Tab-separated table of C-alpha atoms in Angstrom:
chain	number	residue	atom	x	y	z
A	1500	MET	CA	48.908	-26.653	38.125
A	1501	PHE	CA	47.787	-24.175	35.506
A	1502	ILE	CA	44.090	-23.711	34.951
A	1503	ILE	CA	41.858	-21.948	32.495
A	1504	LEU	CA	38.437	-21.244	33.945
A	1505	VAL	CA	35.457	-20.228	31.822
A	1506	TYR	CA	32.056	-19.500	33.248
A	1507	ASP	CA	28.615	-19.049	31.789
A	1508	VAL	CA	26.326	-18.052	34.635
A	1509	ASN	CA	23.119	-16.131	35.094
A	1510	GLU	CA	23.642	-12.366	35.143
A	1511	LYS	CA	22.502	-12.226	38.765
A	1512	ARG	CA	25.473	-14.310	39.841
A	1513	VAL	CA	28.188	-12.996	37.521
A	1514	ASN	CA	29.647	-10.489	39.980
A	1515	LYS	CA	29.937	-12.967	42.795
A	1516	VAL	CA	31.454	-15.636	40.541
A	1517	LEU	CA	33.950	-13.201	39.066
A	1518	LYS	CA	34.942	-11.829	42.462
A	1519	THR	CA	35.509	-15.332	43.806
A	1520	CYS	CA	37.551	-16.465	40.791
A	1521	ARG	CA	39.692	-13.335	40.985
A	1522	LYS	CA	40.855	-14.272	44.463
A	1523	TYR	CA	42.733	-17.186	42.933
A	1524	LEU	CA	43.198	-16.456	39.232
A	1525	ASN	CA	43.973	-13.686	36.777
A	1526	TRP	CA	41.216	-12.221	34.679
A	1527	VAL	CA	41.933	-12.652	30.984
A	1528	GLN	CA	38.794	-11.773	29.130
A	1529	ASN	CA	35.047	-11.607	29.630
A	1530	SER	CA	34.192	-14.799	31.617
A	1531	VAL	CA	37.692	-16.257	31.286
A	1532	LEU	CA	40.376	-16.436	33.962
A	1533	GLU	CA	43.604	-18.357	34.157
A	1534	GLY	CA	46.569	-18.905	36.397
A	1535	ASP	CA	48.719	-21.173	38.458
A	1536	ILE	CA	46.884	-22.622	41.392
A	1537	SER	CA	47.689	-25.166	44.082
A	1538	ASP	CA	45.530	-28.235	44.583
A	1539	ALA	CA	44.424	-26.821	47.925
A	1540	ASN	CA	43.356	-23.501	46.447
A	1541	LEU	CA	41.600	-25.169	43.539
A	1542	LYS	CA	39.619	-27.172	46.047
A	1543	LYS	CA	38.725	-23.995	47.929
A	1544	LEU	CA	37.729	-22.226	44.731
A	1545	LYS	CA	35.472	-25.102	43.737
A	1546	ILE	CA	33.780	-25.173	47.119
A	1547	GLU	CA	33.186	-21.418	47.044
A	1548	LEU	CA	31.812	-21.552	43.519
A	1549	SER	CA	29.568	-24.471	44.305
A	1550	HIS	CA	27.896	-22.291	46.945
A	1551	ILE	CA	27.297	-19.473	44.490
A	1552	ILE	CA	26.188	-21.048	41.245
A	1553	ASN	CA	22.895	-22.675	40.428
A	1554	LYS	CA	23.888	-26.044	39.014
A	1555	LYS	CA	20.742	-26.291	36.946
A	1556	GLU	CA	21.356	-22.996	35.165
A	1557	ASP	CA	25.024	-22.142	35.347
A	1558	SER	CA	28.156	-23.741	34.036
A	1559	VAL	CA	31.786	-23.395	35.044
A	1560	ILE	CA	34.486	-25.257	33.147
A	1561	PHE	CA	37.964	-25.894	34.477
A	1562	TYR	CA	40.684	-26.867	32.039
A	1563	LEU	CA	43.440	-28.284	34.205
A	1564	LEU	CA	46.932	-28.351	32.711
A	1565	ARG	CA	49.479	-30.327	34.668
A	1566	THR	CA	52.149	-28.602	32.619
A	1567	THR	CA	52.144	-25.732	30.137
A	1568	LYS	CA	55.117	-27.240	28.324
A	1569	TYR	CA	52.920	-28.502	25.516
A	1570	SER	CA	50.617	-25.529	25.323
A	1571	LYS	CA	50.693	-21.984	24.190
A	1572	ARG	CA	48.347	-19.079	24.074
A	1573	GLU	CA	47.836	-16.804	21.124
A	1574	ILE	CA	45.795	-13.646	21.108
A	1575	MET	CA	44.133	-12.032	18.128
A	1576	GLY	CA	43.087	-8.442	18.654
A	1577	LEU	CA	43.061	-6.766	22.028
A	1578	GLU	CA	44.865	-8.187	25.032
A	1579	LYS	CA	42.299	-7.366	27.692
A	1580	GLY	CA	43.667	-9.039	30.806
A	1581	GLY	CA	46.547	-7.576	32.736
A	1582	GLU	CA	48.963	-10.252	33.787
A	1583	ASN	CA	50.364	-12.700	31.328
A	1584	MET	CA	51.579	-15.800	33.059
A	1585	PHE	CA	51.186	-18.148	30.145
A	1586	ILE	CA	54.193	-18.728	27.929
B	1429	MET	CA	46.284	-30.250	17.864
B	1430	PHE	CA	43.596	-29.539	20.411
B	1431	ILE	CA	42.477	-25.957	20.864
B	1432	ILE	CA	40.289	-24.027	23.237
B	1433	LEU	CA	39.037	-20.802	21.708
B	1434	VAL	CA	37.470	-18.005	23.737
B	1435	TYR	CA	36.185	-14.798	22.217
B	1436	ASP	CA	35.121	-11.454	23.591
B	1437	VAL	CA	33.805	-9.458	20.671
B	1438	ASN	CA	31.350	-6.636	20.104
B	1439	GLU	CA	27.737	-7.822	20.005
B	1440	LYS	CA	27.490	-6.789	16.360
B	1441	ARG	CA	30.080	-9.359	15.378
B	1442	VAL	CA	29.207	-12.216	17.740
B	1443	ASN	CA	27.046	-14.140	15.274
B	1444	LYS	CA	29.607	-14.041	12.513
B	1445	VAL	CA	32.456	-15.023	14.840
B	1446	LEU	CA	30.472	-17.894	16.325
B	1447	LYS	CA	29.357	-19.167	12.928
B	1448	THR	CA	32.938	-19.140	11.663
B	1449	CYS	CA	34.339	-20.897	14.735
B	1450	ARG	CA	31.635	-23.550	14.541
B	1451	LYS	CA	32.838	-24.598	11.111
B	1452	TYR	CA	36.008	-25.905	12.733
B	1453	LEU	CA	35.284	-26.431	16.432
B	1454	ASN	CA	32.624	-27.623	18.861
B	1455	TRP	CA	30.675	-25.138	20.864
B	1456	VAL	CA	31.142	-25.688	24.587
B	1457	GLN	CA	29.683	-22.711	26.346
B	1458	ASN	CA	28.886	-19.065	25.763
B	1459	SER	CA	31.925	-17.701	23.822
B	1460	VAL	CA	33.960	-20.895	24.252
B	1461	LEU	CA	34.662	-23.550	21.643
B	1462	GLU	CA	37.113	-26.406	21.555
B	1463	GLY	CA	38.225	-29.274	19.398
B	1464	ASP	CA	40.871	-31.021	17.414
B	1465	ILE	CA	42.034	-29.009	14.465
B	1466	SER	CA	44.737	-29.418	11.849
B	1467	ASP	CA	47.381	-26.758	11.362
B	1468	ALA	CA	45.886	-25.981	7.954
B	1469	ASN	CA	42.403	-25.485	9.352
B	1470	LEU	CA	43.678	-23.406	12.246
B	1471	LYS	CA	45.354	-21.157	9.740
B	1472	LYS	CA	42.113	-20.861	7.771
B	1473	LEU	CA	40.128	-20.141	10.916
B	1474	LYS	CA	42.550	-17.390	11.909
B	1475	ILE	CA	42.396	-15.780	8.496
B	1476	GLU	CA	38.595	-15.850	8.494
B	1477	LEU	CA	38.396	-14.405	12.000
B	1478	SER	CA	40.902	-11.690	11.201
B	1479	HIS	CA	38.529	-10.482	8.481
B	1480	ILE	CA	35.587	-10.343	10.871
B	1481	ILE	CA	36.871	-8.908	14.125
B	1482	ASN	CA	37.879	-5.359	14.901
B	1483	LYS	CA	41.333	-5.726	16.396
B	1484	LYS	CA	40.970	-2.544	18.402
B	1485	GLU	CA	37.802	-3.699	20.136
B	1486	ASP	CA	37.605	-7.464	20.009
B	1487	SER	CA	39.713	-10.238	21.428
B	1488	VAL	CA	40.024	-13.897	20.493
B	1489	ILE	CA	42.284	-16.190	22.487
B	1490	PHE	CA	43.552	-19.529	21.244
B	1491	TYR	CA	44.921	-22.004	23.760
B	1492	LEU	CA	46.856	-24.505	21.682
B	1493	LEU	CA	47.502	-27.908	23.258
B	1494	ARG	CA	49.942	-30.115	21.407
B	1495	THR	CA	48.640	-32.991	23.476
B	1496	THR	CA	45.766	-33.446	25.891
B	1497	LYS	CA	47.734	-36.070	27.804
B	1498	TYR	CA	48.519	-33.623	30.586
B	1499	SER	CA	45.177	-31.864	30.671
B	1500	LYS	CA	41.684	-32.551	31.725
B	1501	ARG	CA	38.410	-30.736	31.742
B	1502	GLU	CA	36.017	-30.584	34.639
B	1503	ILE	CA	32.558	-29.130	34.560
B	1504	MET	CA	30.618	-27.726	37.471
B	1505	GLY	CA	26.914	-27.315	36.852
B	1506	LEU	CA	25.340	-27.652	33.443
B	1507	GLU	CA	27.119	-29.234	30.518
B	1508	LYS	CA	25.924	-26.908	27.788
B	1509	GLY	CA	27.864	-28.028	24.746
B	1510	GLY	CA	26.933	-31.156	22.859
B	1511	GLU	CA	30.012	-33.084	21.889
B	1512	ASN	CA	32.605	-34.013	24.427
B	1513	MET	CA	35.929	-34.687	22.778
B	1514	PHE	CA	38.086	-33.842	25.765
B	1515	ILE	CA	39.117	-36.706	27.987
């Protein structure tokens, strides 16, 4: 599965959230990561994040794409992230 | 078409970028918007943004989904945005 993860968390928790997401996904842009991930790893990622974030203050959104066949990514301006796995 | 737009722009231009994106899309979270958009409006949005951003400093990513049939969105924590058009 391909996922796009965007987070909006309190400054105090940004580093921990980012570090955790990076174990499973590629950093794309400020507070955005993406990548292919297995169901098992997605589950792990969610559990780890749920221990870090404050659910009353923070927000993490997962866009889950079963296939990228019907999707594409376009960038305007700088390409900040390193890897480009999206077609 | 359904799009997810994420921006990472210099503070000086954030307000203008956000205001422009909001004309066409729904705000979801800090620097993330999404929504259904026609090809014509997407073209307009891109032209407007290209006049605002500095392509050497800023980055705007468009994830274009021809269908949302194979995608879903999951939120952990707060749901910050108002409208929820994603299934």
